[in-house]
Coordinates of C-alpha atoms in Angstrom, one line a residue:
X1 CA 84.2 105.3 167.8
X2 CA 87.4 107.3 167.2
X3 CA 87.8 108.8 163.7
X4 CA 91.2 108.8 162.1
X5 CA 92.3 111.5 159.8
X6 CA 95.3 112.1 157.5
X7 CA 98.4 113.0 159.5
X8 CA 97.0 111.6 162.8
X9 CA 99.8 110.3 165.1
X10 CA 99.1 106.8 166.3
X11 CA 101.5 105.1 168.7
X12 CA 101.3 101.3 168.2
X13 CA 102.3 98.7 170.7
X14 CA 104.1 95.6 169.2
X15 CA 104.9 97.1 165.8
X16 CA 108.3 97.9 164.2
X17 CA 108.8 100.9 161.9
X18 CA 108.3 99.8 158.3
X19 CA 105.8 97.1 159.1
X20 CA 102.2 96.9 157.9
X21 CA 99.9 95.9 160.7
X22 CA 96.3 95.8 161.8
X23 CA 96.0 97.6 165.1
X24 CA 93.2 98.3 167.6
X25 CA 92.9 101.9 168.9
X26 CA 92.6 101.7 172.7
X27 CA 92.6 105.3 173.8
X28 CA 93.2 108.9 172.7
X29 CA 95.6 111.4 174.2
X30 CA 96.3 115.0 173.4
X31 CA 96.9 114.9 169.7
X32 CA 97.8 111.2 169.6
X33 CA 96.1 107.9 169.6
X34 CA 97.3 104.7 171.3
X35 CA 96.8 101.3 169.7
X36 CA 97.9 97.7 170.0
X37 CA 99.0 95.4 167.1
X38 CA 96.5 92.6 166.6
X39 CA 97.9 91.3 163.3
X40 CA 101.1 91.6 161.5
X41 CA 100.4 91.8 157.7
X42 CA 103.9 92.5 156.5
X43 CA 106.6 91.7 159.0
X44 CA 109.9 93.4 159.4
X45 CA 113.0 91.2 159.0
X46 CA 113.9 92.4 162.5
X47 CA 110.9 90.8 164.1
X48 CA 111.6 87.9 166.4
X49 CA 109.8 84.6 165.8
X50 CA 107.2 83.4 168.3
X51 CA 104.5 85.0 170.4
X52 CA 105.8 87.7 172.8
X53 CA 103.8 89.7 175.3
X54 CA 105.2 93.1 174.5
X55 CA 103.1 94.7 177.2
X56 CA 104.6 92.7 180.1
X57 CA 106.9 94.9 182.2
X58 CA 110.1 95.8 180.4
X59 CA 109.1 93.9 177.3
X60 CA 108.3 96.8 175.0
X61 CA 111.0 95.9 172.4
X62 CA 111.2 92.2 173.1
X63 CA 109.6 91.4 169.7
X64 CA 112.5 93.2 168.0
X65 CA 116.0 91.8 167.3
X66 CA 118.5 93.2 169.7
X67 CA 120.6 95.1 167.0
X68 CA 117.5 96.9 165.8
X69 CA 116.5 97.7 169.4
X70 CA 119.7 99.6 169.8
X71 CA 119.1 101.6 166.6
X72 CA 115.5 102.4 167.7
X73 CA 116.6 103.6 171.1
X74 CA 119.2 105.8 169.5
X75 CA 116.6 107.3 167.3
X76 CA 114.3 107.9 170.3
X77 CA 117.1 109.8 172.0
X78 CA 117.9 111.8 168.9
X79 CA 114.2 112.7 168.5
X80 CA 113.9 113.7 172.2
X81 CA 116.9 116.0 172.0
X82 CA 115.5 117.8 169.0
X83 CA 111.8 117.8 169.6
X84 CA 111.7 118.2 173.4
X85 CA 115.0 119.7 174.3
X86 CA 115.4 121.9 171.2
X87 CA 119.0 120.6 170.8
X88 CA 119.1 118.9 167.4
X89 CA 121.7 116.1 167.1
X90 CA 123.2 115.7 163.7
X91 CA 123.8 112.0 164.2
X92 CA 122.0 109.2 166.0
X93 CA 123.7 108.5 169.4
X94 CA 125.2 105.0 169.8
X95 CA 123.5 103.1 172.5
X96 CA 125.8 100.8 174.5
X97 CA 124.9 97.1 174.2
X98 CA 124.6 94.7 177.0
X99 CA 123.4 91.1 177.3
X100 CA 119.8 90.9 176.3
X101 CA 118.8 88.3 178.8
X102 CA 119.6 87.9 182.5
X103 CA 120.6 91.6 182.8
X104 CA 118.1 92.9 185.3
X105 CA 119.2 93.4 189.0
X106 CA 116.2 95.0 190.6
X107 CA 112.5 94.9 190.2
X108 CA 109.2 95.6 191.9
X109 CA 106.9 92.6 191.6
X110 CA 103.2 93.2 192.2
X111 CA 101.1 90.7 194.2
X112 CA 97.6 89.9 193.0
X113 CA 95.5 86.7 193.4
X114 CA 98.4 84.7 194.9
X115 CA 100.7 85.6 192.0
X116 CA 103.8 87.7 191.8
X117 CA 104.8 89.5 188.6
X118 CA 104.7 92.6 186.5
X119 CA 101.7 94.5 185.5
X120 CA 100.9 94.5 181.8
X121 CA 101.3 98.1 180.6
X122 CA 98.1 100.1 181.1
X123 CA 96.4 97.4 183.3
X124 CA 96.5 95.8 186.7
X125 CA 96.8 92.3 185.1
X126 CA 99.7 90.3 186.4
X127 CA 102.1 88.8 183.8
X128 CA 104.9 86.3 184.4
X129 CA 108.2 88.1 185.1
X130 CA 110.2 85.0 184.2
X131 CA 108.7 85.0 180.7
X132 CA 110.5 88.3 179.9
X133 CA 113.9 86.7 180.2
X134 CA 115.2 89.7 182.1
X135 CA 116.4 87.8 185.1
X136 CA 118.9 85.1 185.9
X137 CA 117.5 81.5 186.2
X138 CA 118.2 81.6 189.9
X139 CA 116.1 84.7 190.2
X140 CA 113.2 83.0 188.4
X141 CA 113.5 80.1 190.9
X142 CA 113.5 82.6 193.8
X143 CA 110.4 84.4 192.5
X144 CA 108.6 81.0 192.1
X145 CA 109.4 80.0 195.7
X146 CA 108.4 83.4 197.0
X147 CA 105.1 83.1 195.2
X148 CA 104.5 79.6 196.7
X149 CA 105.4 80.7 200.2
X150 CA 103.3 83.9 200.1
X151 CA 100.3 82.7 198.1
X152 CA 98.0 82.7 201.2
X153 CA 99.4 85.8 202.8
X154 CA 97.0 88.7 203.0
X155 CA 97.6 92.4 202.5
X156 CA 100.8 92.1 200.4
X157 CA 100.9 94.8 197.7
X158 CA 104.3 94.1 196.1
X159 CA 107.8 92.7 196.7
X160 CA 110.9 94.7 195.8
X161 CA 114.0 92.6 195.1
X162 CA 117.6 93.6 194.3
X163 CA 120.7 91.6 193.4
X164 CA 124.4 92.4 193.2
X165 CA 126.2 92.3 189.9
X166 CA 127.5 88.7 190.2
X167 CA 124.0 87.5 191.2
X168 CA 125.1 85.8 194.3
X169 CA 123.5 88.2 196.8
X170 CA 119.8 89.0 196.8
X171 CA 117.7 91.3 199.1
X172 CA 114.0 91.7 199.3
X173 CA 111.4 93.9 200.9
X174 CA 107.6 93.3 201.3
X175 CA 105.3 96.2 200.7
X176 CA 102.0 95.9 202.6
X177 CA 98.6 97.6 202.1
X178 CA 97.9 100.4 204.6
X179 CA 97.3 98.8 208.1
X180 CA 98.2 95.3 207.1
X181 CA 100.8 93.4 209.1
X182 CA 103.8 91.9 207.2
X183 CA 103.9 88.1 207.3
X184 CA 106.3 86.7 209.8
X185 CA 107.6 83.2 209.4
X186 CA 110.9 81.5 210.0
X187 CA 110.1 79.2 207.1
X188 CA 109.8 82.2 204.8
X189 CA 113.0 83.9 205.9
X190 CA 114.9 80.6 205.9
X191 CA 113.8 79.9 202.3
X192 CA 114.1 83.5 200.9
X193 CA 116.9 84.9 203.0
X194 CA 116.8 87.8 205.5
X195 CA 119.3 90.3 204.1
X196 CA 118.0 93.8 203.0
X197 CA 121.4 94.8 201.7
X198 CA 123.6 93.6 198.8
X199 CA 127.2 94.6 198.1
X200 CA 129.1 95.3 194.9
X201 CA 132.7 96.0 194.1
X202 CA 132.8 99.2 192.0
X203 CA 136.0 99.9 190.1
X204 CA 137.0 103.5 189.9
X205 CA 138.5 104.1 186.4
X206 CA 141.3 106.4 187.6
X207 CA 143.9 104.3 189.3
X208 CA 141.8 101.2 189.4
X209 CA 141.0 101.5 193.1
X210 CA 138.2 99.1 194.1
X211 CA 135.4 100.4 196.3
X212 CA 132.7 98.2 197.9
X213 CA 129.2 99.7 197.7
X214 CA 126.6 98.4 200.1
X215 CA 123.0 99.3 199.1
X216 CA 119.6 98.8 200.5
X217 CA 117.0 96.9 198.5
X218 CA 114.8 100.0 198.3
X219 CA 117.6 102.3 197.2
X220 CA 117.7 103.3 193.5
X221 CA 120.6 101.6 191.6
X222 CA 121.4 100.9 188.0
X223 CA 119.1 98.1 186.9
X224 CA 121.5 96.6 184.3
X225 CA 124.1 94.2 185.7
X226 CA 126.5 94.6 182.7
X227 CA 129.7 95.7 184.4
X228 CA 130.4 98.4 181.9
X229 CA 127.4 100.2 183.3
X230 CA 128.5 100.0 186.9
X231 CA 132.0 101.6 186.6
X232 CA 132.4 105.0 188.2
X233 CA 134.6 107.7 186.8
X234 CA 136.7 109.7 189.2
X235 CA 137.7 113.3 188.4

């Protein structure tokens, strides 16, 4: 059993600063304990109603109202500059807002037991990507169809998907375990599409000259589809 002492730093999943919660300590790190909220005793006014799996990929702040999320993220940035970078910021940086649903354009979905989804943080348990609300409804439908078509396929480790900003192009790539052969089926490619590239119009700020960027599904690209985040500044 882990002993707690005065001043001990405990990082708690699923809590909001100012709340009083009952938490279960899961593991210890160097000078810090990691715990998960099991009961909210005194809830913050910024807590969303309903049951939310805050450990499902990308859902760390999903139990917090969006306005408070932006404040918390700004505070994290301010803390990191001062504590890690040794560059204290006198004010909290403003974090740019975006839609809080349907914003995600790329993801790596793990395959386990005939299911496709995210890992719950700290585990290899699959959780439903659609439940996070990060994707467009059409993406949820695509994931469900991919899961159905690939349920019996062997050797699949994960599927990477990428969309363009409007959400009308989608590319995908299957990652296989070492030595496994990728499934080959005209039914699969007919249902899911064959393209490994998507295209976006990127508007350069200076002069407004449009550029078309063609990117591979495995290339890194901004994950948020909000157009303010995809503008390039020319110098």
